[in-house]
PDB file of C-alpha atoms and ligand atoms in Angstrom:
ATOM      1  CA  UNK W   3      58.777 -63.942  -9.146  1.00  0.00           C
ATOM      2  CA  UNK W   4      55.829 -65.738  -7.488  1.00  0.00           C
ATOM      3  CA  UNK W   5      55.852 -65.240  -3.779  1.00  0.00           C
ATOM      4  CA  UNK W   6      53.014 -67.069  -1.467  1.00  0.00           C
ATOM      5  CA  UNK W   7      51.808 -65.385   1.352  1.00  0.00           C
ATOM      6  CA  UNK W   8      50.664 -68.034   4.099  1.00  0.00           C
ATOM      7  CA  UNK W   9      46.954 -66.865   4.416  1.00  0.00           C
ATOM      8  CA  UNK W  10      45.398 -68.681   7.226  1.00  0.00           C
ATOM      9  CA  UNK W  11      45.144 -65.290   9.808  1.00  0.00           C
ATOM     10  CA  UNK W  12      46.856 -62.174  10.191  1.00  0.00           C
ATOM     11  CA  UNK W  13      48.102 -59.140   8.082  1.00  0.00           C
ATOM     12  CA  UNK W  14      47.647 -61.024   4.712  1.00  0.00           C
ATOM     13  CA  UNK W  15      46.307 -58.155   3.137  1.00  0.00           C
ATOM     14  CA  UNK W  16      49.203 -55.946   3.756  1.00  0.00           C
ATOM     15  CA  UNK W  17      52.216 -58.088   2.758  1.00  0.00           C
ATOM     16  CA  UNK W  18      50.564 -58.585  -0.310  1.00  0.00           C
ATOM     17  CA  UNK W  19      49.817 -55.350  -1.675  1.00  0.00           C
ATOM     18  CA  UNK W  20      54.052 -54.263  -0.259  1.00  0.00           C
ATOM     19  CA  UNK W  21      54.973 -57.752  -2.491  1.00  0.00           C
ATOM     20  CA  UNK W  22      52.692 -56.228  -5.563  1.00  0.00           C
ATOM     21  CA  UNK W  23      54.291 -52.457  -4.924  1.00  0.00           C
ATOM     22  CA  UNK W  24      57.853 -54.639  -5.743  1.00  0.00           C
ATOM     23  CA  UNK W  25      56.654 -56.395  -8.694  1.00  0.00           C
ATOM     24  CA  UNK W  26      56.183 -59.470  -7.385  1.00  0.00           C
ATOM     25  CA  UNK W  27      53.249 -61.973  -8.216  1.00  0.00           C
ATOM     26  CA  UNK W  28      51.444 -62.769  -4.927  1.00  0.00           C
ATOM     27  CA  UNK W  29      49.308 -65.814  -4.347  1.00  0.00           C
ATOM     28  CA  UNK W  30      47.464 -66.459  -0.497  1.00  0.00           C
ATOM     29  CA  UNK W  31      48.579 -70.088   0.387  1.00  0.00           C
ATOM     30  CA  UNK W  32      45.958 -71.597   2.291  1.00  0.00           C
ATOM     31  CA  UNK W  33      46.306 -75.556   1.160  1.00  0.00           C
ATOM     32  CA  UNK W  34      49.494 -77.408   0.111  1.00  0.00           C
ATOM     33  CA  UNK W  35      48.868 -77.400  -3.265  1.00  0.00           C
ATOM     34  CA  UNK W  36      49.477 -73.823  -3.160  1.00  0.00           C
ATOM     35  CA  UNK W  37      52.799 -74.273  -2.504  1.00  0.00           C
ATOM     36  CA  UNK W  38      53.474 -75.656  -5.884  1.00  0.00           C
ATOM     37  CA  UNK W  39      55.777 -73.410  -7.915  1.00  0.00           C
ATOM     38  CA  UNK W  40      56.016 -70.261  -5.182  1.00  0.00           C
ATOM     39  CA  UNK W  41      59.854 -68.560  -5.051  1.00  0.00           C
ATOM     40  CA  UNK W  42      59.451 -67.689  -1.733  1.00  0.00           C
ATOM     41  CA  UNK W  43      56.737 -67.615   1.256  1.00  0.00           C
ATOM     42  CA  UNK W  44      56.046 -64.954   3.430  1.00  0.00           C
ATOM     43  CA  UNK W  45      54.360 -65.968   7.177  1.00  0.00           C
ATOM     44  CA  UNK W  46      52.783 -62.697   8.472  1.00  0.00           C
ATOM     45  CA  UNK W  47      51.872 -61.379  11.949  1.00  0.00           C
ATOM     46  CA  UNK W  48      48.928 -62.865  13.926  1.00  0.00           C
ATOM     47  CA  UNK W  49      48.821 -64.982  16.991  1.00  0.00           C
ATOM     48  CA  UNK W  50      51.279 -68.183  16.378  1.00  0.00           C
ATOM     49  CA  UNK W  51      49.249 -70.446  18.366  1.00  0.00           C
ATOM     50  CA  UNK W  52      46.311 -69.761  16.274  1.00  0.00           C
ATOM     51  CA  UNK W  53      48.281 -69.820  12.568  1.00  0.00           C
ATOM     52  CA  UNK W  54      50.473 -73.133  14.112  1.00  0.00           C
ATOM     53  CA  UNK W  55      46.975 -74.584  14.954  1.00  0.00           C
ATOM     54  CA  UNK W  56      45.962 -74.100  11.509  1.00  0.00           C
ATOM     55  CA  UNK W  57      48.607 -75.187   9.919  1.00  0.00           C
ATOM     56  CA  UNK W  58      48.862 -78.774  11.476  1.00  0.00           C
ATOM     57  CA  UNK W  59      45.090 -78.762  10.531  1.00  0.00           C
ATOM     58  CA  UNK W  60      45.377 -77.985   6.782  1.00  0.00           C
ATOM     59  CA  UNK W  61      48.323 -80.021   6.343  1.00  0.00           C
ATOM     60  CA  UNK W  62      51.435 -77.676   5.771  1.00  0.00           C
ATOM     61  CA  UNK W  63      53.139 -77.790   8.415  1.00  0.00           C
ATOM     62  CA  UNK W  64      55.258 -80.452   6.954  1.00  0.00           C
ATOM     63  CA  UNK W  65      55.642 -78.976   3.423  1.00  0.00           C
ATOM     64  CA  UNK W  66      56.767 -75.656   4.634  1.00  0.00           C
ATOM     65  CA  UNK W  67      59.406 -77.380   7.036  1.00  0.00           C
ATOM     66  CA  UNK W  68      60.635 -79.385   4.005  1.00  0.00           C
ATOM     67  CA  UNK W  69      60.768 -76.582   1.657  1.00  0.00           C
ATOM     68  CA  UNK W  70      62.478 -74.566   4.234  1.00  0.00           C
ATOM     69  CA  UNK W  71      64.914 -77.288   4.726  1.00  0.00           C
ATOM     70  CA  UNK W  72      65.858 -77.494   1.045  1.00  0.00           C
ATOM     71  CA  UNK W  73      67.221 -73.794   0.827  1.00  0.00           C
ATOM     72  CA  UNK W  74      62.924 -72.303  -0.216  1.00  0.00           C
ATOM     73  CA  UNK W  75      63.016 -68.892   1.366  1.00  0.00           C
ATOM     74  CA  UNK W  76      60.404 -67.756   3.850  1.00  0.00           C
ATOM     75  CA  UNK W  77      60.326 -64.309   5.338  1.00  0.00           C
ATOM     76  CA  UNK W  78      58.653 -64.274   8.742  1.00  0.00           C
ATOM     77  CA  UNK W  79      57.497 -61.118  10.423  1.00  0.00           C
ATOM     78  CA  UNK W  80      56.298 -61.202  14.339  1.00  0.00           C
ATOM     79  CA  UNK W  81      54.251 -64.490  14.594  1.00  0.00           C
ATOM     80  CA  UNK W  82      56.092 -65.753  11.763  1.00  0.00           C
ATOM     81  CA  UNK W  83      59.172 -65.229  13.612  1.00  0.00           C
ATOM     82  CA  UNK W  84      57.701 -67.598  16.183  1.00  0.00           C
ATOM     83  CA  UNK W  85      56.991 -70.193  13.596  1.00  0.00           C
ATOM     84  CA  UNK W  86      60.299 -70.023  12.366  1.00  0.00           C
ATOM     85  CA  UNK W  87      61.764 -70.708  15.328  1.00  0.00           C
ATOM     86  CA  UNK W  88      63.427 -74.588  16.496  1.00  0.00           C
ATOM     87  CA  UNK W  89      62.663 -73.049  20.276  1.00  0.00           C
ATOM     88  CA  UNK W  90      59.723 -71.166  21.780  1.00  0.00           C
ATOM     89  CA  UNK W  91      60.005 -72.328  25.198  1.00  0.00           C
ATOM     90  CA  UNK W  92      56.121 -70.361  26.230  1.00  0.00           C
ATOM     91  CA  UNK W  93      54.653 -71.915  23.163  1.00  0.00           C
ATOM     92  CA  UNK W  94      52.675 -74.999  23.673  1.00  0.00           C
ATOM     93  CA  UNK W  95      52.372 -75.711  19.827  1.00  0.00           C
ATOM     94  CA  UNK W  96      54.256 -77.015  17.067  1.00  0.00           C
ATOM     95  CA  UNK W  97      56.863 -74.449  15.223  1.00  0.00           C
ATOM     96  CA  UNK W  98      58.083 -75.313  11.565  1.00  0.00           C
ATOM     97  CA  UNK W  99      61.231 -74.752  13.835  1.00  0.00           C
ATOM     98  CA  UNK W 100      64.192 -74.320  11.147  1.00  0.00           C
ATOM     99  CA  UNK W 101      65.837 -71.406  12.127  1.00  0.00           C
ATOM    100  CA  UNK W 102      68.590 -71.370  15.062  1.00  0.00           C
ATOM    101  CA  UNK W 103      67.317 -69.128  17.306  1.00  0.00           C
ATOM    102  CA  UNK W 104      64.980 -69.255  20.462  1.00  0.00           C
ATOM    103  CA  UNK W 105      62.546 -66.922  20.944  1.00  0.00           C
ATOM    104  CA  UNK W 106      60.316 -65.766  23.519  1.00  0.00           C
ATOM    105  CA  UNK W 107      56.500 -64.750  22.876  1.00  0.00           C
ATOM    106  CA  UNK W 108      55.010 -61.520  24.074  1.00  0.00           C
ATOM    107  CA  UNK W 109      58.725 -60.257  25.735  1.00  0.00           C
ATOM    108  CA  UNK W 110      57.925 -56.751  26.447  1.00  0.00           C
ATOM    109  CA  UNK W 111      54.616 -57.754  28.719  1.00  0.00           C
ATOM    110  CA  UNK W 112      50.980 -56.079  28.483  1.00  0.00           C
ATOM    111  CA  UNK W 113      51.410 -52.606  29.600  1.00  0.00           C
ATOM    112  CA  UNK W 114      53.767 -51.854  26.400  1.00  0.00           C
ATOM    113  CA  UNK W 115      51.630 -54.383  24.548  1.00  0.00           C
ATOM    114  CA  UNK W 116      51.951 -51.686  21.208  1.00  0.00           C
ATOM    115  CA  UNK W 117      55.042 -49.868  20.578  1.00  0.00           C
ATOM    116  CA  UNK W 118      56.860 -47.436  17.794  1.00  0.00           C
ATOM    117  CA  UNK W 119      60.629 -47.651  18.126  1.00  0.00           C
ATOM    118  CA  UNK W 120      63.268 -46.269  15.549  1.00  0.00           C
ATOM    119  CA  UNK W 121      65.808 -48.869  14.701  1.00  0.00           C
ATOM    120  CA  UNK W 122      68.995 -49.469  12.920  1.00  0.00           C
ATOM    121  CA  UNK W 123      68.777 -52.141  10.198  1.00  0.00           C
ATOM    122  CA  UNK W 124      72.787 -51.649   8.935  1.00  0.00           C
ATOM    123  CA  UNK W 125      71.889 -54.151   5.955  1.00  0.00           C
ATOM    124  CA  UNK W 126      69.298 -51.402   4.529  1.00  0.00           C
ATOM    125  CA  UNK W 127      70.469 -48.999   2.354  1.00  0.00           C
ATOM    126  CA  UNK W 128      70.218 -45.838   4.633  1.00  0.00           C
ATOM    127  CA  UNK W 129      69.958 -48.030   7.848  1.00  0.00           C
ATOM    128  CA  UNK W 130      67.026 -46.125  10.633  1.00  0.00           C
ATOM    129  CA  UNK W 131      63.564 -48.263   9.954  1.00  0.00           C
ATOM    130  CA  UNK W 132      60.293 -47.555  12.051  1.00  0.00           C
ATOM    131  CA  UNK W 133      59.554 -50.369  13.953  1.00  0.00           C
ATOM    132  CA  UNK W 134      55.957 -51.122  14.690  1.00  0.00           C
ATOM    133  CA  UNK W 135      55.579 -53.804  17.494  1.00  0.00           C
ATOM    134  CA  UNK W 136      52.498 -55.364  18.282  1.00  0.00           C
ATOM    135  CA  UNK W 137      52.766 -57.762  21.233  1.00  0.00           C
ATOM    136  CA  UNK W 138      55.924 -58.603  19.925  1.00  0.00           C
ATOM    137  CA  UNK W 139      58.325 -61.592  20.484  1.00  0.00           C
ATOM    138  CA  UNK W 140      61.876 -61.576  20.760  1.00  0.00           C
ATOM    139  CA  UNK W 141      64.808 -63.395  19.855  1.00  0.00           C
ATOM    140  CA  UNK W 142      66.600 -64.591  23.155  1.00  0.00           C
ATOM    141  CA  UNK W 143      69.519 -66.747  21.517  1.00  0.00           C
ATOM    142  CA  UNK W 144      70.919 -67.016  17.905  1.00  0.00           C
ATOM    143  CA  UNK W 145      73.482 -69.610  16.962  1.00  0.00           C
ATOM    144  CA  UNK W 146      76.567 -68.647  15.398  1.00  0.00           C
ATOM    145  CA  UNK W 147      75.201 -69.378  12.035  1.00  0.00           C
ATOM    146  CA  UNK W 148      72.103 -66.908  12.540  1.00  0.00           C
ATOM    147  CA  UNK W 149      72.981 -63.138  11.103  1.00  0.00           C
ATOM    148  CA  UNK W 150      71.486 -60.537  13.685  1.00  0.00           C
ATOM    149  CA  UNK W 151      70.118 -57.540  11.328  1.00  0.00           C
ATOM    150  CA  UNK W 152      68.366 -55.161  14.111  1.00  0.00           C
ATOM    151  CA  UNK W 153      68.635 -54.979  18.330  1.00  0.00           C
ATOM    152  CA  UNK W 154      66.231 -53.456  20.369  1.00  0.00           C
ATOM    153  CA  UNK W 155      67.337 -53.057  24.074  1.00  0.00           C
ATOM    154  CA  UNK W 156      70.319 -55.295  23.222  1.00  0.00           C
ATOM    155  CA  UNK W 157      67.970 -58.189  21.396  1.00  0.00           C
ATOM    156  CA  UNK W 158      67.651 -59.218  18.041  1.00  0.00           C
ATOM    157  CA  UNK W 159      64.415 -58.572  16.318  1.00  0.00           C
ATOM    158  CA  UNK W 160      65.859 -59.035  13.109  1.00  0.00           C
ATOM    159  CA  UNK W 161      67.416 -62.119  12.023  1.00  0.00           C
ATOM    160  CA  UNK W 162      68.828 -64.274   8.961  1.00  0.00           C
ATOM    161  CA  UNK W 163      69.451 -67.226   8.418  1.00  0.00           C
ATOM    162  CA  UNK W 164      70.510 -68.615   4.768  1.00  0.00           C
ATOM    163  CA  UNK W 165      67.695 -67.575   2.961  1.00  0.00           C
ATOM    164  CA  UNK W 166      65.280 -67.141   5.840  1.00  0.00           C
ATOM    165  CA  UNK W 167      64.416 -64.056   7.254  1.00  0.00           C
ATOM    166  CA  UNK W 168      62.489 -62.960  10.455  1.00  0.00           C
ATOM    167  CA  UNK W 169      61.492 -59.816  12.128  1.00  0.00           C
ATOM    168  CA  UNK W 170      59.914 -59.283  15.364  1.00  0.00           C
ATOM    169  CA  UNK W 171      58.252 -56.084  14.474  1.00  0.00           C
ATOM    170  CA  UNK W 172      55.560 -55.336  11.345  1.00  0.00           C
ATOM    171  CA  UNK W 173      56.953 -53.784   8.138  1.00  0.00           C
ATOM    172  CA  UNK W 174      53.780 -54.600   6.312  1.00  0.00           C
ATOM    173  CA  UNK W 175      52.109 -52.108   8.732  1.00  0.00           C
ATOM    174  CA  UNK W 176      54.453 -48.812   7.512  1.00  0.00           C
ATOM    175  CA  UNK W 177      55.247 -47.931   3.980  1.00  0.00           C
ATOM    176  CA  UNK W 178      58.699 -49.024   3.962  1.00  0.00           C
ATOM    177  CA  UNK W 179      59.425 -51.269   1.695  1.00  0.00           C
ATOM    178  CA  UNK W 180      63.023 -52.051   2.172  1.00  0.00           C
ATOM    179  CA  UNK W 181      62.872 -54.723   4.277  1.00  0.00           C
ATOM    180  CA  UNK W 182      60.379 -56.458   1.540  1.00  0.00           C
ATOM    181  CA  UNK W 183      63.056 -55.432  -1.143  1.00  0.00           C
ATOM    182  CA  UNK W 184      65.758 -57.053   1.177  1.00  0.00           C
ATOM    183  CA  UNK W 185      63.897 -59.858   1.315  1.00  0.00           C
ATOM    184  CA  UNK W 186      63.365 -59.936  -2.910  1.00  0.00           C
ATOM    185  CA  UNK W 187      67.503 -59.855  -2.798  1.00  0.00           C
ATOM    186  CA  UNK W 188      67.897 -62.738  -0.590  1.00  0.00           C
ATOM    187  CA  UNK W 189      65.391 -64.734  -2.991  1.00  0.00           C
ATOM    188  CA  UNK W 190      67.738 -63.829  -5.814  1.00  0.00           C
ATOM    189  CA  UNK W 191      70.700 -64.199  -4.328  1.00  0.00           C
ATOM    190  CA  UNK W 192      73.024 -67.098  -4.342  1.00  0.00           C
ATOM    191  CA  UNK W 193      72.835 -68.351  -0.965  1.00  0.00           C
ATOM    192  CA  UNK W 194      74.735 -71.060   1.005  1.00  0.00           C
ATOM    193  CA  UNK W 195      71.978 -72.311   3.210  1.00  0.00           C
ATOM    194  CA  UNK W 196      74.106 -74.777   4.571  1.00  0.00           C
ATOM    195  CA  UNK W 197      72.030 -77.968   4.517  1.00  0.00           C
TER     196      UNK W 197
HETATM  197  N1  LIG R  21      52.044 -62.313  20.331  1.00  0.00           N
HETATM  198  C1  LIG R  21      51.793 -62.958  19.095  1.00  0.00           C
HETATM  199  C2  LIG R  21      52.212 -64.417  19.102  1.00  0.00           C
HETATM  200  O1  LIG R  21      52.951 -64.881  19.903  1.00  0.00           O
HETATM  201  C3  LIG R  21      52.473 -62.273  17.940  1.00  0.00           C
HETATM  202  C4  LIG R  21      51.837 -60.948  17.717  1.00  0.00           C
HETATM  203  C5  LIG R  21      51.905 -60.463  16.301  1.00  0.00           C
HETATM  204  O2  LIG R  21      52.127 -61.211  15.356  1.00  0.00           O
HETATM  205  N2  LIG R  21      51.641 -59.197  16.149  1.00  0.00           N
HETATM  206  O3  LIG R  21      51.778 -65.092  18.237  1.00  0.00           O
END
């Protein structure tokens, strides 16, 4: 299994070495040609106006948006989530915008900028995950096709959707590498993505 990790800012690093802990082959994905025969893409935490920036400017915006369109599975965690997302009404940039859900940057405001939280991630074999948030987004509507995996004061910040998957919080920044393993599954899996 060869899984990309979109390496343009953020916690590259640490997605990487939780991919290689799994087994998985792990290439940073800087230019589109790096795209070419990946299983899977993970977009990790940073600022999403900076990584969407970046994006448009090394061309893969529209590559990732078609890939995720055709069933390619991307696992998003924090500003990933936010580049996942069709609506981030207090972003001014471009999202690859293919999952149903809308999502509001920075929702729980500067003096709780950096948070722990215990959470309850049902889909995880022996559910409670620490949850690290780091000026964290959150999802503020899911269609009916989006699968909520984790609420935090009654709001999703887990979600899937086919074979994407987004997280508001950083698993990359504990040991726990369920949610990494979850993700592996879903890349296996026999999905209906429904496009
Ligand atoms: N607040 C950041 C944003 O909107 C996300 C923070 C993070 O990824 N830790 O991009």
């Amino acid at each position: 299994m060869k899984i990309g990790v979109l390496a343009l800012q953020g916690a590259v690093t640490e997605h990487m070495q939780m991919l290689s802990a799994l087994d998985a082959e792990t290439i940073p994905v800087r230019i589109p040609s790096e795209l070419n025969g990946l299983d899977a893409l993970v977009i990790p935490g940073g600022e999403s106006t900076t990584i969407s920036k970046l994006m448009s400017d090394y061309g893969l915006m529209e590559p990732i948006r078609k890939l995720a369109e055709q069933c390619f599975p991307i696992f998003g965690t924090c500003a990933g989530l936010v580049l996942l997302a069709k609506r981030v009404p207090n972003l001014e940039m471009e999202t690859i915008g293919v999952m149903d859900i809308e999502v509001k940057r920075n929702a729980f405001g500067r003096q709780v900028d950096s948070f722990e939280a215990n959470l309850e991630i049902p889909a995880l074999h022996n559910g409670n995950f620490r949850g690290v948030f780091i000026r964290a987004p959150v999802v503020e509507k899911a269609e009916s096709d989006v699968e909520v995996l984790c609420k935090l004061s009654d709001k999703p910040v887990a979600v899937r959707q086919g074979k994407l998957l987004a997280c508001a919080f950083h698993p990359e920044l504990t040991e726990d590498l369920r949610l990494h393993r979850y993700f592996l599954d879903i890349i296996k899996g026999d999905t209906d993505c429904k496009k």
